[in-house]
Amino acid sequence: MNEFRTLILTGKRIKNNTMSTVTITAADVNNLRQQTGAGMMDCRKALTESNGDFEAAIDYLRKKGQKVAANRSDRDAKEGVVIAKANTGNTYGIVLTLSSETDFVAKNEEFITFAQNVADIALESKVTNVEELKACAMSGLTVGEKLMEMVGKIGEKIEISRFETVEAASVVPYIHSGYRIGVLVAMNQAADEAIITAGRDVAMQIAAMKPLAVDSESVPEDMIAREKAIAVEQIMAEGKPADMAEKIAAGKLNKFFKENTLLPQAFVKDNSKTVGEYLTSVAKGLTVTSFKRLAVGA
């Protein structure tokens, strides 16, 4: 019995009174690191706890990630990166946010590369939501399992917090300000060099100006009703009669649409034109049909 206790204290594995002769080598640790991205000490511990069983060691690291995720489920993940990508034909695009708790993690090259790889999988698989994306294969595991590995390694809450897709005659992606903002612009004409350039210009506009919709017809009815009600109340508070308040409110709504929807906005690269006018100067009838804008922390 004393012999067994001594063996346990020295780190040997005993099971059913039989001592394991498994030796954990540096090559084993490095191999596990290459496959999981976990730290050296975590990999050595996983292999030791798993008695050298490689698959069990991977499961150990995944469970560690799940435990960390559970412990940090109430924490805010307001940092991270946004990745926007389109396929080679520029007819389909995805944009996603991979969130973290700190900007220290978000600026780490390995974290950014992981986000890029997840975005590539999303683009290729054409999934429609986060759960479908997490079920996709990634390096012998699923995206969700690799995400848990990342959580276990870094020790922060990490999640795919937002995911959007766009399909159109042309789709142009844009990433702004060190992966802080990602935009997809969908247009009604097939992509060529001029249209892709125009799409990128418009995406920069969207990143900077944060329009609420493409045009007034795209603004939700409840938002229009709310803006109108606020305007009427403000005008009547100034002592104007109700019929006059309605007319003035209509003018305020037009101003609201001009400032807060994309096509009527002044084009930031040439404010003598609206965005809509700029697009038709590139190609007759060219317009934006939809867009997606994701920002870190939003």
mmCIF file of C-alpha atoms in Angstrom:
data_model
loop_
_atom_site.group_PDB
_atom_site.id
_atom_site.type_symbol
_atom_site.label_atom_id
_atom_site.label_comp_id
_atom_site.label_asym_id
_atom_site.label_seq_id
_atom_site.Cartn_x
_atom_site.Cartn_y
_atom_site.Cartn_z
ATOM 1 C CA MET A 1 0.000 0.000 0.000
ATOM 2 C CA ASN A 2 2.867 2.357 0.864
ATOM 3 C CA GLU A 3 4.401 1.571 -2.502
ATOM 4 C CA PHE A 4 1.160 2.545 -4.276
ATOM 5 C CA ARG A 5 0.961 5.792 -2.251
ATOM 6 C CA THR A 6 4.550 6.645 -3.189
ATOM 7 C CA LEU A 7 3.827 6.030 -6.852
ATOM 8 C CA ILE A 8 0.775 8.319 -6.737
ATOM 9 C CA LEU A 9 2.769 11.078 -5.086
ATOM 10 C CA THR A 10 5.442 10.871 -7.774
ATOM 11 C CA GLY A 11 2.853 11.334 -10.531
ATOM 12 C CA LYS A 12 2.553 7.724 -11.767
ATOM 13 C CA ARG A 13 -0.901 6.477 -12.752
ATOM 14 C CA ILE A 14 -2.314 3.469 -10.893
ATOM 15 C CA LYS A 15 -5.469 1.747 -12.035
ATOM 16 C CA ASN A 16 -6.795 -1.496 -10.566
ATOM 17 C CA ASN A 17 -3.492 -1.845 -8.654
ATOM 18 C CA THR A 18 -1.585 -1.887 -11.928
ATOM 19 C CA MET A 19 1.020 0.790 -12.608
ATOM 20 C CA SER A 20 0.889 2.404 -16.045
ATOM 21 C CA THR A 21 4.223 2.677 -17.834
ATOM 22 C CA VAL A 22 3.005 5.458 -20.161
ATOM 23 C CA THR A 23 5.587 8.212 -20.516
ATOM 24 C CA ILE A 24 4.461 11.682 -21.589
ATOM 25 C CA THR A 25 7.093 12.999 -23.988
ATOM 26 C CA ALA A 26 7.714 16.523 -25.209
ATOM 27 C CA ALA A 27 6.658 15.342 -28.678
ATOM 28 C CA ASP A 28 3.309 14.163 -27.278
ATOM 29 C CA VAL A 29 2.755 17.531 -25.623
ATOM 30 C CA ASN A 30 3.725 19.401 -28.785
ATOM 31 C CA ASN A 31 1.421 17.238 -30.927
ATOM 32 C CA LEU A 32 -1.521 18.007 -28.638
ATOM 33 C CA ARG A 33 -0.619 21.693 -28.695
ATOM 34 C CA GLN A 34 -0.576 21.703 -32.496
ATOM 35 C CA GLN A 35 -4.021 20.114 -32.686
ATOM 36 C CA THR A 36 -5.756 22.074 -29.941
ATOM 37 C CA GLY A 37 -3.844 25.342 -29.569
ATOM 38 C CA ALA A 38 -3.837 24.856 -25.781
ATOM 39 C CA GLY A 39 -0.844 25.861 -23.660
ATOM 40 C CA MET A 40 2.059 23.517 -22.940
ATOM 41 C CA MET A 41 1.227 23.013 -19.257
ATOM 42 C CA ASP A 42 -2.460 22.436 -20.034
ATOM 43 C CA CYS A 43 -1.537 19.832 -22.663
ATOM 44 C CA ARG A 44 0.886 18.052 -20.332
ATOM 45 C CA LYS A 45 -1.750 17.955 -17.583
ATOM 46 C CA ALA A 46 -4.402 16.720 -20.030
ATOM 47 C CA LEU A 47 -2.165 13.870 -21.204
ATOM 48 C CA THR A 48 -1.202 12.990 -17.627
ATOM 49 C CA GLU A 49 -4.814 12.981 -16.458
ATOM 50 C CA SER A 50 -5.773 10.894 -19.508
ATOM 51 C CA ASN A 51 -2.951 8.376 -18.978
ATOM 52 C CA GLY A 52 -1.465 9.251 -22.349
ATOM 53 C CA ASP A 53 -4.700 8.686 -24.264
ATOM 54 C CA PHE A 54 -4.626 11.380 -26.947
ATOM 55 C CA GLU A 55 -8.380 11.495 -27.658
ATOM 56 C CA ALA A 56 -9.171 11.520 -23.950
ATOM 57 C CA ALA A 57 -6.723 14.397 -23.535
ATOM 58 C CA ILE A 58 -8.608 16.379 -26.188
ATOM 59 C CA ASP A 59 -11.866 15.650 -24.347
ATOM 60 C CA TYR A 60 -10.230 16.818 -21.115
ATOM 61 C CA LEU A 61 -9.305 20.162 -22.696
ATOM 62 C CA ARG A 62 -12.797 20.557 -24.166
ATOM 63 C CA LYS A 63 -14.350 19.877 -20.752
ATOM 64 C CA LYS A 64 -12.025 22.448 -19.245
ATOM 65 C CA GLY A 65 -13.319 24.958 -21.794
ATOM 66 C CA GLN A 66 -16.914 24.073 -20.940
ATOM 67 C CA LYS A 67 -16.165 24.549 -17.241
ATOM 68 C CA VAL A 68 -14.559 27.936 -17.860
ATOM 69 C CA ALA A 69 -17.493 28.936 -20.080
ATOM 70 C CA ALA A 70 -19.987 27.942 -17.378
ATOM 71 C CA ASN A 71 -18.061 29.866 -14.725
ATOM 72 C CA ARG A 72 -17.951 32.988 -16.898
ATOM 73 C CA SER A 73 -21.439 32.785 -18.404
ATOM 74 C CA ASP A 74 -22.537 35.916 -16.556
ATOM 75 C CA ARG A 75 -19.562 37.962 -17.740
ATOM 76 C CA ASP A 76 -19.836 40.513 -20.555
ATOM 77 C CA ALA A 77 -17.999 39.752 -23.788
ATOM 78 C CA LYS A 78 -17.989 43.270 -25.241
ATOM 79 C CA GLU A 79 -14.652 43.134 -27.040
ATOM 80 C CA GLY A 80 -13.694 40.970 -30.015
ATOM 81 C CA VAL A 81 -13.375 41.158 -33.786
ATOM 82 C CA VAL A 82 -15.734 41.413 -36.750
ATOM 83 C CA ILE A 83 -14.950 39.474 -39.932
ATOM 84 C CA ALA A 84 -16.705 40.102 -43.266
ATOM 85 C CA LYS A 85 -16.086 37.917 -46.330
ATOM 86 C CA ALA A 86 -17.610 37.258 -49.751
ATOM 87 C CA ASN A 87 -17.267 34.293 -52.090
ATOM 88 C CA THR A 88 -15.101 34.436 -55.209
ATOM 89 C CA GLY A 89 -18.019 35.475 -57.413
ATOM 90 C CA ASN A 90 -19.073 38.231 -55.009
ATOM 91 C CA THR A 91 -22.640 36.910 -54.938
ATOM 92 C CA TYR A 92 -22.760 35.761 -51.307
ATOM 93 C CA GLY A 93 -21.227 37.098 -48.120
ATOM 94 C CA ILE A 94 -21.086 36.560 -44.372
ATOM 95 C CA VAL A 95 -20.236 38.823 -41.470
ATOM 96 C CA LEU A 96 -19.742 37.628 -37.896
ATOM 97 C CA THR A 97 -18.595 38.883 -34.518
ATOM 98 C CA LEU A 98 -16.317 36.724 -32.380
ATOM 99 C CA SER A 99 -16.558 38.255 -28.920
ATOM 100 C CA SER A 100 -14.138 38.235 -25.994
ATOM 101 C CA GLU A 101 -14.030 39.917 -22.601
ATOM 102 C CA THR A 102 -10.891 42.008 -23.154
ATOM 103 C CA ASP A 103 -9.262 43.873 -26.018
ATOM 104 C CA PHE A 104 -5.979 42.188 -25.063
ATOM 105 C CA VAL A 105 -7.435 38.893 -26.287
ATOM 106 C CA ALA A 106 -9.196 40.527 -29.262
ATOM 107 C CA LYS A 107 -5.883 41.930 -30.538
ATOM 108 C CA ASN A 108 -4.106 38.584 -30.266
ATOM 109 C CA GLU A 109 -3.123 37.243 -33.687
ATOM 110 C CA GLU A 110 -4.190 33.692 -32.834
ATOM 111 C CA PHE A 111 -7.670 34.930 -31.846
ATOM 112 C CA ILE A 112 -7.999 36.899 -35.104
ATOM 113 C CA THR A 113 -6.818 33.895 -37.146
ATOM 114 C CA PHE A 114 -9.370 31.679 -35.391
ATOM 115 C CA ALA A 115 -12.122 34.173 -36.258
ATOM 116 C CA GLN A 116 -10.948 34.241 -39.891
ATOM 117 C CA ASN A 117 -11.027 30.432 -40.048
ATOM 118 C CA VAL A 118 -14.546 30.305 -38.586
ATOM 119 C CA ALA A 119 -15.651 32.908 -41.145
ATOM 120 C CA ASP A 120 -14.172 30.790 -43.975
ATOM 121 C CA ILE A 121 -16.166 27.787 -42.762
ATOM 122 C CA ALA A 122 -19.337 29.881 -42.544
ATOM 123 C CA LEU A 123 -18.814 31.174 -46.076
ATOM 124 C CA GLU A 124 -18.153 27.748 -47.559
ATOM 125 C CA SER A 125 -20.950 25.931 -45.721
ATOM 126 C CA LYS A 126 -23.602 28.641 -46.284
ATOM 127 C CA VAL A 127 -25.064 28.138 -42.819
ATOM 128 C CA THR A 128 -27.862 30.480 -41.795
ATOM 129 C CA ASN A 129 -27.376 30.860 -38.029
ATOM 130 C CA VAL A 130 -24.859 30.498 -35.201
ATOM 131 C CA GLU A 131 -26.029 27.048 -34.094
ATOM 132 C CA GLU A 132 -25.601 25.637 -37.601
ATOM 133 C CA LEU A 133 -22.155 27.232 -37.777
ATOM 134 C CA LYS A 134 -21.089 25.730 -34.444
ATOM 135 C CA ALA A 135 -22.071 22.272 -35.747
ATOM 136 C CA CYS A 136 -19.745 22.545 -38.783
ATOM 137 C CA ALA A 137 -16.552 20.486 -38.931
ATOM 138 C CA MET A 138 -13.281 22.207 -37.989
ATOM 139 C CA SER A 139 -9.921 20.421 -37.733
ATOM 140 C CA GLY A 140 -11.397 17.077 -36.710
ATOM 141 C CA LEU A 141 -13.871 18.595 -34.269
ATOM 142 C CA THR A 142 -16.793 21.001 -34.626
ATOM 143 C CA VAL A 143 -16.607 24.786 -34.558
ATOM 144 C CA GLY A 144 -18.387 24.678 -31.206
ATOM 145 C CA GLU A 145 -15.837 22.241 -29.777
ATOM 146 C CA LYS A 146 -12.931 24.311 -31.078
ATOM 147 C CA LEU A 147 -14.576 27.328 -29.492
ATOM 148 C CA MET A 148 -14.594 25.494 -26.152
ATOM 149 C CA GLU A 149 -10.914 24.689 -26.610
ATOM 150 C CA MET A 150 -10.248 28.378 -27.126
ATOM 151 C CA VAL A 151 -12.229 29.244 -23.985
ATOM 152 C CA GLY A 152 -10.254 26.693 -21.975
ATOM 153 C CA LYS A 153 -6.953 27.979 -23.282
ATOM 154 C CA ILE A 154 -7.604 31.702 -22.861
ATOM 155 C CA GLY A 155 -9.812 31.588 -19.771
ATOM 156 C CA GLU A 156 -12.269 34.215 -21.031
ATOM 157 C CA LYS A 157 -15.842 34.079 -22.231
ATOM 158 C CA ILE A 158 -15.593 33.752 -26.023
ATOM 159 C CA GLU A 159 -18.615 33.403 -28.287
ATOM 160 C CA ILE A 160 -19.908 33.936 -31.804
ATOM 161 C CA SER A 161 -22.235 36.713 -30.740
ATOM 162 C CA ARG A 162 -23.617 37.810 -34.120
ATOM 163 C CA PHE A 163 -23.843 36.285 -37.582
ATOM 164 C CA GLU A 164 -25.442 37.634 -40.760
ATOM 165 C CA THR A 165 -25.522 36.616 -44.424
ATOM 166 C CA VAL A 166 -26.337 38.415 -47.683
ATOM 167 C CA GLU A 167 -26.962 37.090 -51.200
ATOM 168 C CA ALA A 168 -27.367 39.372 -54.238
ATOM 169 C CA ALA A 169 -26.187 40.103 -57.774
ATOM 170 C CA SER A 170 -23.077 41.545 -56.124
ATOM 171 C CA VAL A 171 -21.922 41.496 -52.503
ATOM 172 C CA VAL A 172 -18.953 43.529 -51.291
ATOM 173 C CA PRO A 173 -17.389 42.980 -47.830
ATOM 174 C CA TYR A 174 -15.465 45.577 -45.849
ATOM 175 C CA ILE A 175 -13.629 45.463 -42.501
ATOM 176 C CA HIS A 176 -12.975 48.783 -40.787
ATOM 177 C CA SER A 177 -10.806 50.049 -37.946
ATOM 178 C CA GLY A 178 -8.797 47.003 -36.897
ATOM 179 C CA TYR A 179 -11.629 44.472 -37.120
ATOM 180 C CA ARG A 180 -13.942 46.699 -35.030
ATOM 181 C CA ILE A 181 -16.619 47.064 -37.745
ATOM 182 C CA GLY A 182 -17.646 44.755 -40.591
ATOM 183 C CA VAL A 183 -20.004 45.603 -43.452
ATOM 184 C CA LEU A 184 -21.649 43.684 -46.285
ATOM 185 C CA VAL A 185 -23.157 45.684 -49.157
ATOM 186 C CA ALA A 186 -25.607 44.002 -51.554
ATOM 187 C CA MET A 187 -26.204 45.595 -54.971
ATOM 188 C CA ASN A 188 -28.493 44.884 -57.896
ATOM 189 C CA GLN A 189 -25.901 44.428 -60.656
ATOM 190 C CA ALA A 190 -23.252 41.767 -61.205
ATOM 191 C CA ALA A 191 -19.824 42.510 -59.822
ATOM 192 C CA ASP A 192 -17.062 43.997 -61.931
ATOM 193 C CA GLU A 193 -14.093 46.109 -60.882
ATOM 194 C CA ALA A 194 -16.033 49.403 -60.910
ATOM 195 C CA ILE A 195 -18.981 47.985 -58.964
ATOM 196 C CA ILE A 196 -16.739 46.373 -56.364
ATOM 197 C CA THR A 197 -14.945 49.706 -55.896
ATOM 198 C CA ALA A 198 -18.311 51.464 -55.549
ATOM 199 C CA GLY A 199 -19.474 48.828 -53.090
ATOM 200 C CA ARG A 200 -16.390 49.353 -50.986
ATOM 201 C CA ASP A 201 -16.922 53.131 -51.012
ATOM 202 C CA VAL A 202 -20.512 52.655 -49.873
ATOM 203 C CA ALA A 203 -19.429 50.146 -47.223
ATOM 204 C CA MET A 204 -17.041 52.759 -45.817
ATOM 205 C CA GLN A 205 -19.982 55.185 -45.720
ATOM 206 C CA ILE A 206 -22.079 52.643 -43.827
ATOM 207 C CA ALA A 207 -19.259 51.961 -41.366
ATOM 208 C CA ALA A 208 -18.829 55.666 -40.627
ATOM 209 C CA MET A 209 -22.410 56.991 -40.796
ATOM 210 C CA LYS A 210 -24.393 54.021 -39.398
ATOM 211 C CA PRO A 211 -27.535 54.390 -41.562
ATOM 212 C CA LEU A 212 -30.636 52.686 -40.211
ATOM 213 C CA ALA A 213 -31.895 51.415 -43.577
ATOM 214 C CA VAL A 214 -31.311 51.631 -47.349
ATOM 215 C CA ASP A 215 -34.020 54.289 -47.896
ATOM 216 C CA SER A 216 -37.262 55.598 -46.375
ATOM 217 C CA GLU A 217 -39.235 52.618 -47.705
ATOM 218 C CA SER A 218 -36.939 50.286 -45.784
ATOM 219 C CA VAL A 219 -37.458 51.955 -42.406
ATOM 220 C CA PRO A 220 -39.759 49.882 -40.146
ATOM 221 C CA GLU A 221 -43.239 51.336 -39.675
ATOM 222 C CA ASP A 222 -42.948 51.368 -35.889
ATOM 223 C CA MET A 223 -39.777 53.472 -36.102
ATOM 224 C CA ILE A 224 -41.464 55.969 -38.437
ATOM 225 C CA ALA A 225 -44.470 56.196 -36.110
ATOM 226 C CA ARG A 226 -42.214 56.784 -33.113
ATOM 227 C CA GLU A 227 -40.202 59.521 -34.850
ATOM 228 C CA LYS A 228 -43.377 61.233 -36.030
ATOM 229 C CA ALA A 229 -44.954 61.109 -32.566
ATOM 230 C CA ILE A 230 -41.839 62.653 -31.019
ATOM 231 C CA ALA A 231 -41.802 65.411 -33.635
ATOM 232 C CA VAL A 232 -45.503 66.223 -33.181
ATOM 233 C CA GLU A 233 -45.118 66.351 -29.399
ATOM 234 C CA GLN A 234 -42.109 68.685 -29.651
ATOM 235 C CA ILE A 235 -43.920 71.024 -32.047
ATOM 236 C CA MET A 236 -47.123 71.144 -30.012
ATOM 237 C CA ALA A 237 -45.052 71.869 -26.897
ATOM 238 C CA GLU A 238 -43.928 75.034 -28.711
ATOM 239 C CA GLY A 239 -47.592 76.127 -28.902
ATOM 240 C CA LYS A 240 -48.296 75.187 -32.519
ATOM 241 C CA PRO A 241 -51.816 73.873 -33.354
ATOM 242 C CA ALA A 242 -52.257 70.166 -34.133
ATOM 243 C CA ASP A 243 -52.847 70.574 -37.903
ATOM 244 C CA MET A 244 -49.688 72.672 -38.260
ATOM 245 C CA ALA A 245 -47.762 70.216 -36.068
ATOM 246 C CA GLU A 246 -48.645 67.401 -38.482
ATOM 247 C CA LYS A 247 -47.265 69.341 -41.480
ATOM 248 C CA ILE A 248 -44.085 70.363 -39.698
ATOM 249 C CA ALA A 249 -43.605 66.802 -38.448
ATOM 250 C CA ALA A 250 -43.735 65.555 -42.060
ATOM 251 C CA GLY A 251 -40.841 67.880 -42.880
ATOM 252 C CA LYS A 252 -38.911 66.635 -39.864
ATOM 253 C CA LEU A 253 -39.473 63.059 -41.011
ATOM 254 C CA ASN A 254 -38.032 63.859 -44.445
ATOM 255 C CA LYS A 255 -34.965 65.294 -42.740
ATOM 256 C CA PHE A 256 -34.750 62.173 -40.572
ATOM 257 C CA PHE A 257 -34.799 59.947 -43.682
ATOM 258 C CA LYS A 258 -32.164 62.051 -45.414
ATOM 259 C CA GLU A 259 -29.797 61.867 -42.472
ATOM 260 C CA ASN A 260 -30.456 58.312 -41.335
ATOM 261 C CA THR A 261 -31.016 56.234 -44.475
ATOM 262 C CA LEU A 262 -28.238 55.329 -46.873
ATOM 263 C CA LEU A 263 -29.201 56.404 -50.393
ATOM 264 C CA PRO A 264 -30.267 60.006 -49.554
ATOM 265 C CA GLN A 265 -27.199 60.642 -47.350
ATOM 266 C CA ALA A 266 -24.508 63.003 -48.572
ATOM 267 C CA PHE A 267 -21.701 60.858 -49.983
ATOM 268 C CA VAL A 268 -18.728 61.222 -47.632
ATOM 269 C CA LYS A 269 -16.170 61.207 -50.473
ATOM 270 C CA ASP A 270 -18.043 63.904 -52.431
ATOM 271 C CA ASN A 271 -20.783 65.671 -50.466
ATOM 272 C CA SER A 272 -22.075 67.380 -53.607
ATOM 273 C CA LYS A 273 -23.750 64.026 -54.345
ATOM 274 C CA THR A 274 -25.972 61.679 -52.416
ATOM 275 C CA VAL A 275 -24.961 58.036 -52.133
ATOM 276 C CA GLY A 276 -27.722 57.162 -54.599
ATOM 277 C CA GLU A 277 -26.418 59.695 -57.125
ATOM 278 C CA TYR A 278 -22.885 58.399 -56.729
ATOM 279 C CA LEU A 279 -24.005 54.848 -57.492
ATOM 280 C CA THR A 280 -25.876 55.815 -60.655
ATOM 281 C CA SER A 281 -22.783 57.729 -61.808
ATOM 282 C CA VAL A 282 -20.853 54.443 -61.618
ATOM 283 C CA ALA A 283 -23.442 52.393 -63.547
ATOM 284 C CA LYS A 284 -26.923 53.306 -64.746
ATOM 285 C CA GLY A 285 -29.554 51.918 -62.392
ATOM 286 C CA LEU A 286 -26.983 50.697 -59.844
ATOM 287 C CA THR A 287 -28.321 50.735 -56.279
ATOM 288 C CA VAL A 288 -27.976 49.052 -52.906
ATOM 289 C CA THR A 289 -30.615 46.447 -52.139
ATOM 290 C CA SER A 290 -29.538 45.702 -48.562
ATOM 291 C CA PHE A 291 -26.615 45.910 -46.175
ATOM 292 C CA LYS A 292 -25.402 44.461 -42.888
ATOM 293 C CA ARG A 293 -23.260 46.357 -40.383
ATOM 294 C CA LEU A 294 -21.796 44.695 -37.269
ATOM 295 C CA ALA A 295 -19.637 46.456 -34.714
ATOM 296 C CA VAL A 296 -17.746 45.213 -31.676
ATOM 297 C CA GLY A 297 -19.774 45.819 -28.543
ATOM 298 C CA ALA A 298 -22.971 46.654 -30.448
#
